[in-house]
Short mmCIF file of C-alpha atoms in Angstrom, two decimals:
data_model
loop_
_atom_site.label_atom_id
_atom_site.label_comp_id
_atom_site.label_asym_id
_atom_site.label_seq_id
_atom_site.Cartn_x
_atom_site.Cartn_y
_atom_site.Cartn_z
CA MET A 18 -0.20 0.17 -0.24
CA ARG A 19 1.51 3.42 -1.02
CA PHE A 20 0.24 6.33 0.69
CA ILE A 21 1.30 9.80 0.94
CA PRO A 22 0.21 13.06 2.19
CA ILE A 23 1.27 16.29 0.41
CA LEU A 24 4.92 19.95 -8.64
CA MET A 25 9.07 17.25 -22.28
CA SER A 26 10.05 15.75 -25.81
CA GLY A 27 8.44 16.21 -29.29
CA LEU A 28 7.94 12.11 -29.09
CA LEU A 29 5.83 12.41 -25.95
CA LEU A 30 2.15 13.45 -26.36
CA THR A 31 1.07 16.68 -26.67
CA ALA A 32 -2.24 18.92 -27.77
CA CYS A 33 -3.58 20.96 -29.86
CA GLY A 34 -6.57 22.28 -31.52
CA ASN A 35 -10.11 20.13 -30.40
CA ASP A 36 -8.01 16.99 -30.15
CA ARG A 37 -6.98 18.49 -26.47
CA TYR A 38 -9.00 16.77 -23.90
CA GLU A 39 -8.37 13.20 -26.08
CA SER A 40 -5.48 12.36 -23.24
CA ALA A 41 -7.29 13.74 -20.86
CA THR A 42 -7.46 11.66 -17.52
CA PRO A 43 -10.74 12.21 -16.07
CA ILE A 44 -11.34 13.37 -12.49
CA VAL A 45 -14.02 11.56 -11.14
CA ARG A 46 -16.39 13.15 -8.98
CA ILE A 47 -16.84 10.50 -5.75
CA ASP A 48 -20.32 12.19 -4.80
CA THR A 49 -21.21 11.58 -7.68
CA LEU A 50 -20.93 7.58 -8.00
CA SER A 51 -23.17 4.73 -7.55
CA SER A 52 -22.93 1.10 -6.78
CA ALA A 53 -24.14 0.86 -10.19
CA SER A 54 -20.75 2.07 -11.37
CA ALA A 55 -18.56 -1.62 -10.13
CA VAL A 56 -15.48 -0.46 -10.23
CA ASP A 57 -15.49 2.73 -9.76
CA PHE A 58 -17.77 2.21 -6.46
CA LYS A 59 -15.57 -0.39 -5.29
CA ALA A 60 -11.70 1.51 -6.00
CA ALA A 61 -13.04 4.91 -4.48
CA ALA A 62 -14.28 3.37 -1.66
CA GLY A 63 -10.93 1.26 -1.39
CA ALA A 64 -8.95 4.79 -1.32
CA LEU A 65 -11.43 6.43 1.72
CA ARG A 66 -10.72 3.01 3.78
CA LEU A 67 -7.05 3.86 4.06
CA VAL A 68 -7.45 7.48 4.14
CA TYR A 69 -10.34 7.44 6.82
CA GLY A 70 -8.67 4.65 8.58
CA GLU A 71 -12.21 2.43 8.59
CA SER A 72 -11.35 -0.86 7.46
CA SER A 73 -14.45 -2.74 8.28
CA MET A 74 -16.54 -0.34 6.66
CA SER A 75 -18.64 -1.59 3.80
CA ASP A 76 -17.80 -0.38 0.29
CA ALA A 77 -21.95 1.04 1.02
CA GLY A 78 -21.09 2.60 3.85
CA ILE A 79 -17.61 4.35 2.96
CA ILE A 80 -19.10 6.26 0.26
CA GLU A 81 -22.49 7.43 2.06
CA GLY A 82 -20.31 8.26 5.21
CA TYR A 83 -17.98 10.85 2.93
CA LYS A 84 -21.34 11.59 0.87
CA GLN A 85 -22.67 13.06 4.14
CA SER A 86 -19.57 13.92 5.75
CA ASP A 87 -19.98 18.08 7.43
CA ALA A 88 -16.50 18.40 5.23
CA THR A 89 -18.74 17.14 2.33
CA ARG A 90 -21.60 19.31 2.97
CA PHE A 91 -19.94 22.69 3.59
CA PHE A 92 -17.34 22.18 0.76
CA GLN A 93 -19.30 20.50 -2.11
CA PRO A 94 -22.04 23.46 -3.47
CA ASP A 95 -18.43 25.40 -4.27
CA VAL A 96 -16.59 22.68 -6.37
CA ASP A 97 -19.83 22.37 -7.91
CA SER A 98 -20.28 25.66 -8.77
CA LEU A 99 -16.12 26.80 -8.76
CA LEU A 100 -14.65 23.95 -10.24
CA SER A 101 -17.98 22.96 -13.12
CA ASP A 102 -15.58 22.69 -15.85
CA ILE A 103 -11.96 21.01 -15.50
CA GLY A 104 -11.76 19.23 -18.62
CA ALA A 105 -8.03 21.85 -19.42
CA GLU A 106 -7.21 20.12 -16.45
CA GLU A 107 -7.82 16.96 -16.67
CA ALA A 108 -6.07 16.89 -20.90
CA LEU A 109 -2.96 18.10 -18.78
CA LEU A 110 -3.08 15.74 -16.32
CA GLY A 111 -3.93 12.92 -19.19
CA ARG A 112 -0.85 13.77 -21.04
CA GLY A 113 1.41 14.17 -17.60
CA LEU A 114 0.59 10.62 -16.18
CA ALA A 115 1.61 9.24 -19.81
CA ASN A 116 4.89 11.57 -19.63
CA THR A 117 5.33 9.68 -16.43
CA ARG A 118 5.02 6.40 -16.69
CA LEU A 119 7.68 6.69 -20.25
CA MET A 120 9.74 8.56 -18.53
CA LEU A 121 9.64 7.19 -15.52
CA PRO A 122 8.95 3.65 -16.09
CA SER A 123 9.37 1.96 -12.76
CA ALA A 124 7.90 4.94 -10.95
CA SER A 125 4.03 4.01 -9.53
CA VAL A 126 1.41 5.58 -11.40
CA PRO A 127 -2.22 5.54 -10.35
CA SER A 128 -4.98 3.83 -12.64
CA ARG A 129 -7.62 5.67 -11.50
CA VAL A 130 -7.97 9.14 -10.71
CA TYR A 131 -10.58 10.77 -7.89
CA GLY A 132 -12.01 13.64 -6.54
CA TYR A 133 -13.10 13.96 -3.12
CA VAL A 134 -12.84 16.88 -0.14
CA THR A 135 -11.22 16.35 2.42
CA PRO A 136 -10.57 17.98 5.88
CA TYR A 137 -7.16 17.34 5.91
CA MET A 138 -4.21 19.40 4.67
CA GLN A 139 -3.02 16.93 2.25
CA SER A 140 -4.27 18.41 -1.58
CA VAL A 141 -3.30 14.68 -3.19
CA VAL A 142 -3.37 11.52 -1.75
CA ILE A 143 -1.92 8.21 -3.43
CA ALA A 144 -3.25 4.57 -1.93
CA ASP A 145 -2.19 1.80 -4.06
CA SER A 146 -2.86 2.62 -7.40
CA VAL A 147 -5.50 4.84 -6.67
CA MET A 148 -5.01 8.55 -6.68
CA LEU A 149 -7.49 11.30 -4.67
CA ILE A 150 -7.32 14.67 -5.46
CA GLY A 151 -9.09 16.89 -2.71
CA LEU A 152 -10.40 19.44 -4.62
CA ASN A 153 -11.75 21.58 -1.73
CA HIS A 154 -7.97 22.33 -2.44
CA TYR A 155 -8.16 24.27 -5.48
CA LEU A 156 -11.13 27.02 -5.33
CA GLY A 157 -9.11 30.18 -6.29
CA VAL A 158 -6.88 32.14 -4.80
CA ASP A 159 -9.11 34.48 -3.51
CA TYR A 160 -12.10 31.87 -1.83
CA PRO A 161 -13.37 32.92 1.15
CA GLY A 162 -12.49 29.52 2.66
CA TYR A 163 -8.90 30.71 2.57
CA GLU A 164 -8.78 34.20 3.79
CA ARG A 165 -6.79 32.94 6.63
CA PHE A 166 -4.14 31.66 5.00
CA GLU A 167 -0.66 33.08 3.92
CA ASP A 168 -0.48 34.82 1.35
CA TYR A 169 2.45 32.06 -0.05
CA LYS A 170 -0.60 29.06 0.68
CA ARG A 171 -2.71 30.81 -1.16
CA MET A 172 -1.34 31.13 -4.23
CA LEU A 173 -1.35 28.21 -4.07
CA LYS A 174 -4.73 27.41 -4.14
CA ILE A 175 -5.63 27.29 -7.87
CA ALA A 176 -7.40 24.47 -10.01
CA SER A 177 -4.68 24.54 -13.02
CA ARG A 178 -2.05 23.01 -10.27
CA MET A 179 -3.61 20.22 -9.65
CA PRO A 180 -1.64 18.65 -12.34
CA TYR A 181 1.41 19.61 -11.58
CA ASP A 182 0.66 18.67 -7.90
CA ALA A 183 -0.99 14.99 -8.73
CA VAL A 184 2.89 14.27 -10.82
CA GLU A 185 5.20 15.45 -7.68
CA ALA A 186 2.63 13.34 -5.37
CA ILE A 187 4.12 10.42 -7.74
CA ILE A 188 7.66 11.33 -7.77
CA TYR A 189 7.88 12.35 -3.78
CA THR A 190 6.09 8.60 -3.63
CA SER A 191 7.82 6.30 -5.99
CA PHE A 192 11.86 7.55 -5.06
CA PRO A 193 11.26 8.96 -1.85
CA TYR A 194 14.20 10.87 -0.49
CA SER A 195 16.77 8.88 1.16
CA ARG A 196 17.84 10.41 4.67
CA SER A 197 20.81 8.84 6.37
CA SER A 198 22.82 10.72 9.34
CA GLU A 199 25.50 12.12 7.27
CA SER A 200 22.51 13.65 4.55
CA THR A 201 22.92 17.62 4.01
CA ALA A 202 21.14 20.51 3.33
CA LEU A 203 22.61 20.47 -0.23
CA SER A 204 21.78 16.51 -0.84
CA ARG A 205 18.05 17.34 -0.14
CA MET A 206 18.62 20.35 -2.57
CA LEU A 207 20.06 18.51 -4.99
CA TYR A 208 16.99 15.62 -4.59
CA GLU A 209 14.08 18.51 -5.05
CA GLY A 210 15.70 20.03 -7.53
CA ALA A 211 15.83 16.98 -9.42
CA VAL A 212 11.97 16.35 -8.57
CA VAL A 213 10.66 19.72 -10.56
CA TYR A 214 13.34 19.06 -13.63
CA ALA A 215 11.41 15.79 -14.16
CA ALA A 216 7.85 17.59 -13.46
CA GLN A 217 9.44 20.54 -15.79
CA ARG A 218 10.54 17.67 -18.50
CA ILE A 219 7.06 15.72 -17.58
CA PHE A 220 5.28 19.07 -18.75
CA PRO A 221 7.14 20.79 -21.15
CA ASP A 222 5.55 23.21 -22.00
CA ALA A 223 4.75 24.42 -18.13
CA GLU A 224 6.34 27.69 -16.52
CA LEU A 225 9.01 27.17 -14.48
CA GLY A 226 7.69 29.70 -11.53
CA ASP A 227 4.83 27.58 -12.44
CA LEU A 228 6.50 24.24 -10.95
CA LEU A 229 7.78 26.04 -8.05
CA GLY A 230 5.22 27.59 -6.70
CA PHE A 231 6.51 31.10 -7.42
CA THR A 232 5.13 34.28 -9.33
CA SER A 233 6.63 36.00 -12.11
CA ALA A 234 7.66 38.76 -9.69
CA GLN A 235 9.50 36.01 -7.26
CA MET A 236 11.09 34.67 -10.57
CA ALA A 237 12.13 37.76 -12.07
CA TRP A 238 13.87 37.91 -8.20
CA VAL A 239 15.88 34.75 -8.30
CA ASN A 240 16.88 35.29 -11.77
CA ASP A 241 18.43 37.58 -10.72
CA ASN A 242 20.27 37.62 -7.36
CA GLU A 243 20.85 33.33 -7.97
CA ALA A 244 24.73 33.97 -8.10
CA ASN A 245 24.62 36.05 -4.38
CA LEU A 246 21.77 33.39 -3.11
CA TRP A 247 24.34 30.93 -4.20
CA ARG A 248 26.91 32.87 -2.08
CA THR A 249 25.31 33.46 0.77
CA LEU A 250 24.67 29.57 0.89
CA ALA A 251 28.39 29.23 0.62
CA GLU A 252 29.39 31.87 2.88
CA LYS A 253 26.71 31.30 6.19
CA GLN A 254 28.51 26.93 5.39
CA LEU A 255 25.24 26.05 4.88
CA LEU A 256 25.53 23.28 1.97
CA TYR A 257 27.61 20.97 3.34
CA SER A 258 25.03 22.01 7.22
CA VAL A 259 23.85 18.39 8.68
CA ASP A 260 20.95 20.06 10.86
CA PRO A 261 18.25 18.97 9.86
CA LEU A 262 16.52 22.78 11.14
CA VAL A 263 18.76 23.45 8.40
CA THR A 264 17.02 22.00 5.82
CA SER A 265 13.89 22.27 6.48
CA LYS A 266 14.19 26.59 6.74
CA LEU A 267 15.56 25.73 2.44
CA VAL A 268 13.71 23.44 1.34
CA SER A 269 10.14 23.60 3.03
CA PRO A 270 6.96 25.58 1.98
CA SER A 271 7.30 29.61 4.12
CA PRO A 272 6.93 32.84 3.29
CA ALA A 273 10.95 33.24 2.45
CA THR A 274 13.98 31.74 2.86
CA THR A 275 14.70 34.24 5.97
CA ILE A 276 17.37 32.39 6.98
CA ILE A 277 19.48 33.16 3.00
CA HIS A 278 17.58 36.94 2.64
CA PRO A 279 14.70 38.59 4.23
CA ASP A 280 13.06 38.13 0.30
CA ALA A 281 13.99 35.49 -0.75
CA PRO A 282 10.82 33.39 -2.06
CA GLY A 283 9.92 30.33 0.35
CA ARG A 284 11.89 27.14 -0.65
CA ILE A 285 14.78 28.21 -2.17
CA GLY A 286 16.53 25.33 -1.39
CA ARG A 287 14.77 23.64 -4.75
CA TYR A 288 15.50 27.00 -6.82
CA ILE A 289 19.08 25.98 -6.09
CA GLY A 290 18.69 22.76 -6.55
CA TYR A 291 17.14 22.77 -9.81
CA ARG A 292 19.81 24.92 -10.99
CA ILE A 293 22.52 22.58 -10.31
CA VAL A 294 20.85 19.95 -11.69
CA LEU A 295 20.42 21.78 -15.25
CA ALA A 296 23.94 22.22 -15.02
CA TYR A 297 24.76 18.86 -14.31
CA MET A 298 22.62 17.74 -17.06
CA LYS A 299 24.10 19.72 -19.86
CA HIS A 300 27.28 17.84 -19.21
CA HIS A 301 25.40 14.46 -18.40
CA LYS A 302 22.78 14.36 -21.09
CA SER A 303 22.70 10.40 -20.53
CA THR A 304 21.30 10.14 -17.25
CA SER A 305 17.93 9.51 -16.49
CA LEU A 306 14.89 11.04 -14.51
CA GLU A 307 15.26 7.90 -12.13
CA GLN A 308 18.89 8.49 -12.26
CA LEU A 309 18.59 11.86 -11.01
CA LEU A 310 16.13 10.92 -8.51
CA SER A 311 18.40 8.17 -6.61
CA PRO A 312 20.29 8.80 -3.82
CA ASP A 313 23.90 7.98 -5.60
CA PHE A 314 23.20 10.93 -7.43
CA TYR A 315 21.57 13.46 -4.96
CA ASN A 316 24.25 11.83 -2.10
CA SER A 317 27.03 11.91 -3.97
CA GLN A 318 29.84 13.84 -2.91
CA THR A 319 31.59 14.61 -6.35
CA ALA A 320 27.82 15.70 -8.11
CA LEU A 321 28.26 19.34 -7.31
CA LEU A 322 31.72 19.02 -8.59
CA ASN A 323 30.65 17.36 -11.79
CA ALA A 324 27.64 19.80 -12.22
CA GLY A 325 30.80 21.99 -13.35
CA TYR A 326 27.95 25.01 -11.28
CA THR A 327 28.96 28.31 -11.76
CA PRO A 328 26.09 31.25 -11.43
#
């Protein structure tokens, strides 16, 4: 059982014109399911059991309990009105899942995707071969229910992020970070950079800022200050720190990465990690995405040297 809490080439699938939805992966709404939809009903019920820890409930019981839950009753009307048409997101998700299967052949890509309302903070959950997407996490920056969230959280609460979050969840689940007592902040930055690089290959038309969760202004700032950010990391001796708190400050969601600079966006370590991975791939073009996502790469003592990264 796989379960997580919660971001390419011309040969891969593309979409244009009237056939842009042909490769779509439908996000089937659990609240619309009935026992007549036997396969979906059973698969969705099994996933909900894992999420809720209700192993003894019947398929009908768990589905009906979900439909009658306080969270579903509260959010469902807004999900209905604000996400009435997610065809574009389903199309991009379909292409993303197809590209993931091609480019990360050992990844566990869910065969079914369901949309639901969740009372939990995770926006995407993978349970065995099923993916659950919490639709109430994507109701828009200005949704009243998000008014108490900080700006850096609200800016990610948009429907267009569903495909990116879904594929990132697959990557994190299939290729989890392998940490040891000697793991450094740099190794985690390289891992996170590899995740972003893989997502960029899987979604070749996506803006880097969208994959990183940065605004256009934040992207402009980090691009202008890349050399200074790198210099600060080195001068403060943060790269080879084995303190988990330092690593967390560099790669965890936050309003800003103040350990580096008060104006640096949160998770700046992912951006620097991505830039190092990008430099590495220019010199090692035959390296596969799965090799980048392995401990042999991000825990290597020579990965940075072999990248020739010079911002």
